[in-house]
Short mmCIF file of C-alpha atoms in Angstrom, two decimals:
data_model
loop_
_atom_site.label_atom_id
_atom_site.label_comp_id
_atom_site.label_asym_id
_atom_site.label_seq_id
_atom_site.Cartn_x
_atom_site.Cartn_y
_atom_site.Cartn_z
CA MET A 123 30.61 1.50 8.29
CA LEU A 124 29.32 2.77 11.65
CA VAL A 125 31.85 2.40 14.48
CA ILE A 126 30.20 1.39 17.77
CA PRO A 127 32.39 1.55 20.90
CA ALA A 128 32.97 -1.81 22.54
CA THR A 129 32.00 -0.35 25.90
CA VAL A 130 28.53 0.37 24.58
CA MET A 131 28.17 -3.18 23.38
CA ARG A 132 29.39 -4.58 26.68
CA ARG A 133 26.86 -2.47 28.58
CA ALA A 134 24.09 -3.64 26.23
CA SER A 135 24.86 -7.31 26.66
CA GLY A 136 26.86 -7.72 29.86
CA ARG A 137 29.29 -9.89 27.91
CA SER A 138 32.60 -9.61 26.14
CA TRP A 139 32.79 -7.83 22.78
CA ALA A 140 32.70 -11.14 20.89
CA GLY A 141 29.66 -12.29 22.84
CA ALA A 142 27.97 -8.91 22.52
CA ARG A 143 27.96 -9.07 18.76
CA ARG A 144 25.87 -12.24 18.93
CA SER A 145 23.44 -11.27 21.71
CA VAL A 146 19.88 -10.07 21.11
CA PRO A 147 20.25 -6.96 23.33
CA ALA A 148 23.43 -6.08 21.47
CA ARG A 149 21.77 -6.39 18.11
CA ARG A 150 18.96 -4.13 19.32
CA GLN A 151 21.51 -1.61 20.55
CA LEU A 152 23.22 -1.72 17.16
CA GLU A 153 19.91 -1.00 15.48
CA ARG A 154 19.27 1.97 17.75
CA TRP A 155 22.69 3.37 16.94
CA ARG A 156 22.12 2.78 13.22
CA LEU A 157 18.89 4.80 13.25
CA MET A 158 20.29 7.80 15.10
CA ARG A 159 20.29 11.14 13.31
CA LEU A 160 23.35 11.62 11.16
CA SER A 161 23.92 14.97 12.83
CA ASP A 162 25.23 12.93 15.77
CA PHE A 163 28.18 11.80 13.69
CA ASP A 164 31.32 13.50 12.44
CA HIS A 165 31.95 12.35 8.87
CA GLY A 166 35.68 12.29 8.40
CA CYS A 167 37.47 11.08 5.32
CA CYS A 168 37.04 7.47 6.45
CA SER A 169 34.49 6.00 8.90
CA PRO A 170 32.15 8.15 11.03
CA GLN A 171 32.90 8.58 14.73
CA LEU A 172 30.48 9.47 17.49
CA VAL A 173 30.26 13.14 18.48
CA PRO A 174 29.67 13.55 22.24
CA ARG A 175 27.16 15.96 23.71
CA GLU A 176 28.62 19.29 24.71
CA SER A 177 29.13 19.45 28.44
CA SER A 178 27.92 23.04 28.75
CA GLY A 179 25.42 25.43 27.27
CA GLU A 180 21.76 25.17 26.34
CA GLY A 181 20.93 21.81 27.82
CA GLY A 182 23.75 19.86 26.25
CA LYS A 183 22.86 20.25 22.61
CA ARG A 184 24.80 18.15 20.16
CA ARG A 185 27.34 20.08 18.14
CA ALA A 186 27.16 19.71 14.40
CA GLY A 187 29.90 17.55 12.93
CA SER A 188 31.81 18.43 9.82
CA ARG A 189 30.68 16.39 6.81
CA CYS A 190 32.80 14.91 4.10
CA ALA A 191 30.99 15.18 0.77
CA ASP A 192 31.70 11.52 0.03
CA HIS A 193 30.03 10.37 3.25
CA ALA A 194 27.11 12.83 3.56
CA ARG A 195 23.84 10.93 3.37
CA ARG A 196 20.23 11.83 3.94
CA LEU A 197 18.48 10.72 7.10
CA GLU A 198 16.00 8.75 4.95
CA ASP A 199 18.81 6.40 3.94
CA TRP A 200 19.05 5.24 7.55
CA MET A 201 15.34 4.98 8.37
CA PRO A 202 12.90 2.10 7.74
CA VAL A 203 10.77 2.41 4.61
CA THR A 204 7.17 3.44 5.35
CA ASN A 205 4.01 2.86 3.35
CA SER A 206 4.07 6.47 2.19
CA ASP A 207 7.62 6.01 0.91
CA LEU A 208 6.54 2.91 -0.99
CA ALA A 209 3.44 4.66 -2.34
CA ARG A 210 5.57 7.52 -3.69
CA ARG A 211 7.93 5.10 -5.42
CA ILE A 212 5.09 3.11 -6.97
CA HIS A 213 3.47 6.31 -8.23
CA ALA A 214 6.77 7.62 -9.62
CA VAL A 215 7.31 4.43 -11.60
CA SER A 216 3.72 3.83 -12.75
CA HIS A 217 2.26 7.30 -13.34
CA LEU A 218 2.40 8.21 -17.03
CA THR A 219 1.37 11.35 -18.86
CA GLY A 220 0.33 11.67 -22.50
CA GLN A 221 -2.74 10.70 -24.53
CA PHE A 222 -4.38 7.43 -23.49
CA THR A 223 -7.58 5.66 -24.54
CA LEU A 224 -9.24 4.01 -21.54
CA ARG A 225 -11.25 0.78 -21.52
CA SER A 226 -14.43 2.87 -21.45
CA GLY A 227 -13.38 4.55 -24.70
CA ARG A 228 -12.71 7.87 -23.05
CA THR A 229 -9.36 9.61 -23.44
CA ALA A 230 -7.12 10.76 -20.60
CA THR A 231 -3.86 12.65 -20.21
CA GLU A 232 -2.76 10.57 -17.21
CA TYR A 233 -2.51 6.82 -16.81
CA PHE A 234 -1.49 4.46 -13.99
CA ASP A 235 0.44 1.58 -15.57
CA LYS A 236 0.54 -1.10 -12.88
CA TYR A 237 2.86 -3.29 -14.92
CA ARG A 238 5.63 -0.74 -14.42
CA PHE A 239 5.97 -1.50 -10.70
CA GLU A 240 5.49 -5.21 -11.31
CA GLY A 241 8.29 -5.14 -13.85
CA ASP A 242 10.75 -3.50 -11.45
CA PRO A 243 12.36 -6.45 -9.60
CA ALA A 244 13.75 -4.45 -6.68
CA LEU A 245 10.52 -2.55 -6.10
CA LEU A 246 8.37 -5.67 -6.52
CA ASP A 247 10.52 -7.53 -4.01
CA GLU A 248 10.09 -4.73 -1.48
CA ILE A 249 6.33 -4.72 -2.07
CA ALA A 250 6.16 -8.47 -1.49
CA GLN A 251 8.22 -8.14 1.69
CA ARG A 252 5.73 -5.60 3.03
CA MET A 253 2.77 -7.76 2.00
CA ALA A 254 4.05 -10.91 3.71
CA PRO A 255 2.83 -9.95 7.23
CA LEU A 256 -0.67 -9.41 5.79
CA VAL A 257 -1.02 -13.06 4.76
CA PRO A 258 -3.64 -14.58 7.11
CA SER A 259 -2.51 -17.24 9.54
CA GLY A 260 -3.38 -20.72 8.31
CA THR A 261 -3.01 -19.91 4.61
CA GLU A 262 -1.75 -22.96 2.73
CA VAL A 263 -1.62 -21.75 -0.88
CA LEU A 264 -1.15 -18.37 -2.57
CA ALA A 265 -3.19 -18.10 -5.78
CA GLY A 266 -2.17 -15.35 -8.20
CA LEU A 267 -4.65 -14.25 -10.85
CA GLU A 268 -3.79 -13.88 -14.52
CA MET A 269 -2.00 -11.76 -15.35
CA GLY A 270 -1.02 -9.00 -12.94
CA GLY A 271 -1.30 -11.25 -9.91
CA ILE A 272 1.30 -13.71 -11.26
CA PRO A 273 4.48 -11.67 -10.63
CA VAL A 274 3.10 -10.47 -7.29
CA VAL A 275 2.28 -13.95 -6.03
CA THR A 276 5.66 -15.30 -7.15
CA ALA A 277 7.51 -12.61 -5.21
CA LEU A 278 5.20 -13.08 -2.21
CA GLY A 279 5.80 -16.83 -2.24
CA ARG A 280 9.53 -16.23 -1.94
CA HIS A 281 9.02 -14.16 1.22
CA THR A 282 6.44 -16.43 2.86
CA GLY A 283 7.69 -19.83 1.72
CA LEU A 284 4.14 -20.77 0.73
CA PRO A 285 3.45 -22.70 -2.50
CA CYS A 286 1.80 -20.84 -5.35
CA ALA A 287 -0.95 -21.51 -7.85
CA PHE A 288 -1.46 -19.50 -11.03
CA VAL A 289 -5.11 -19.03 -11.92
CA ARG A 290 -6.12 -18.61 -15.56
CA LYS A 291 -9.20 -16.72 -16.66
CA GLN A 292 -10.09 -19.80 -18.69
CA ALA A 293 -8.73 -23.32 -18.53
CA LYS A 294 -6.38 -24.02 -21.42
CA PRO A 295 -7.88 -26.44 -23.99
CA TYR A 296 -4.75 -28.59 -24.34
CA GLY A 297 -2.19 -30.44 -22.24
CA THR A 298 -3.33 -30.68 -18.63
CA CYS A 299 -6.38 -28.47 -19.39
CA ARG A 300 -6.06 -26.90 -15.96
CA LEU A 301 -7.56 -23.66 -14.72
CA ALA A 302 -5.20 -23.41 -11.74
CA GLU A 303 -1.60 -24.19 -12.60
CA GLY A 304 1.13 -24.91 -10.09
CA THR A 305 0.40 -26.42 -6.69
CA GLU A 306 -2.88 -28.22 -5.94
CA VAL A 307 -5.66 -26.18 -4.35
CA ALA A 308 -8.31 -28.82 -3.56
CA GLY A 309 -9.09 -29.04 0.13
CA ARG A 310 -6.61 -26.31 1.04
CA ARG A 311 -7.01 -22.80 2.43
CA VAL A 312 -6.19 -20.49 -0.47
CA LEU A 313 -5.42 -16.77 -0.43
CA VAL A 314 -6.21 -15.04 -3.73
CA VAL A 315 -3.50 -12.55 -4.72
CA GLU A 316 -4.05 -9.66 -7.14
CA ASP A 317 -2.10 -6.54 -8.08
CA VAL A 318 -4.80 -3.84 -8.21
CA VAL A 319 -8.48 -4.15 -7.25
CA THR A 320 -11.07 -1.83 -8.75
CA SER A 321 -14.52 -3.43 -8.94
CA GLY A 322 -13.35 -6.81 -7.69
CA GLY A 323 -15.07 -8.59 -10.57
CA GLN A 324 -12.18 -10.83 -11.58
CA ILE A 325 -11.55 -11.94 -8.00
CA VAL A 326 -15.23 -12.87 -7.66
CA LEU A 327 -15.11 -14.97 -10.86
CA SER A 328 -11.79 -16.64 -10.06
CA THR A 329 -12.82 -17.37 -6.48
CA ALA A 330 -15.95 -19.11 -7.75
CA ASP A 331 -13.75 -21.24 -10.04
CA LEU A 332 -11.35 -22.08 -7.22
CA ARG A 333 -14.20 -23.09 -4.94
CA VAL A 334 -15.52 -25.44 -7.63
CA LEU A 335 -12.06 -27.02 -7.63
CA GLY A 336 -12.39 -27.61 -3.88
CA ALA A 337 -10.35 -24.67 -2.58
CA VAL A 338 -11.35 -22.91 0.63
CA VAL A 339 -11.23 -19.18 -0.13
CA SER A 340 -12.27 -16.47 2.31
CA GLU A 341 -9.66 -13.72 1.76
CA ALA A 342 -7.98 -11.86 -1.06
CA LEU A 343 -4.84 -9.74 -0.85
CA CYS A 344 -3.83 -6.97 -3.26
CA VAL A 345 -1.11 -4.37 -3.61
CA ILE A 346 -3.49 -1.46 -4.23
CA ASP A 347 -7.21 -1.13 -3.50
CA ARG A 348 -8.56 1.63 -5.71
CA GLU A 349 -11.52 1.98 -3.34
CA GLN A 350 -14.09 1.86 -6.12
CA GLY A 351 -16.44 -0.71 -4.65
CA GLY A 352 -14.24 -3.78 -4.85
CA ALA A 353 -14.19 -4.50 -1.12
CA ASP A 354 -18.00 -4.40 -0.90
CA ALA A 355 -18.43 -6.64 -3.95
CA LEU A 356 -16.06 -9.20 -2.46
CA ALA A 357 -17.69 -9.05 0.96
CA ALA A 358 -21.01 -9.96 -0.69
CA GLU A 359 -19.32 -13.18 -1.85
CA GLY A 360 -17.83 -13.98 1.53
CA ILE A 361 -14.35 -12.67 0.69
CA SER A 362 -12.46 -10.22 2.90
CA LEU A 363 -10.17 -7.85 0.99
CA LEU A 364 -6.76 -7.06 2.43
CA SER A 365 -4.54 -4.45 0.79
CA LEU A 366 -1.05 -3.09 1.25
CA LEU A 367 -2.00 0.36 -0.09
CA THR A 368 -5.13 2.23 -1.13
CA ALA A 369 -5.81 4.91 -3.71
CA GLU A 370 -5.94 7.41 -0.84
CA ASP A 371 -2.42 6.34 0.24
CA LEU A 372 -1.14 7.13 -3.26
CA ARG A 373 -2.93 10.50 -3.36
CA THR A 374 -1.63 11.47 0.08
CA ALA A 375 1.92 10.38 -0.63
CA THR A 376 2.17 12.24 -3.93
CA ALA A 377 0.56 15.40 -2.56
CA ARG A 378 3.45 15.97 -0.13
#
């Protein structure tokens, strides 16, 4: 646990220590301290303490603190996750090597299995958290497409609080015989949610079905845009494609 001197907190908030812990300036100051380089701390056998700047020599450089092996941590553990970090993790989980037969009938020695990142609850939750700010203002319903869009939309609904619909490729011929399960979409602004977009064909078909049901659809959101013409195909149907990551993001992240 990082020890922050009470005097720092009082300066940040102008209040007592108890009041400082609750104030917005104090919380911001805590965050700044949390994100400081670990070289600023001396890791003892218990909690880290601040290491002051040296008073003399070479512009007041910080002296390196001794590090206990049990407390040594990488700087990345203290920094916010970036899109490149997320792209690397998705690639690490989903990139497979071996012999694979593709939909076209061709064979390949590499394969991107999108269901691997969708099946990792911690990673999927982080993906949904990063997608939440991309949801357009005014969206009333999140509509996940069968089948990869279903886990993504469920996780996204938890972070946005928006109700979800689950869109089948074909209406089931029994029971309620519905195409869109879950919350009602008629007369509501619906955001289509998909995992990976390649040509955009399924989004085009499902959007047409949703519009027949009375939904207002003008945007789609995906985890990864493979940049293989999907955005253009959707634009031709009056749908703007939003994506958390692109194929280029994955290539760049894994090339480092």
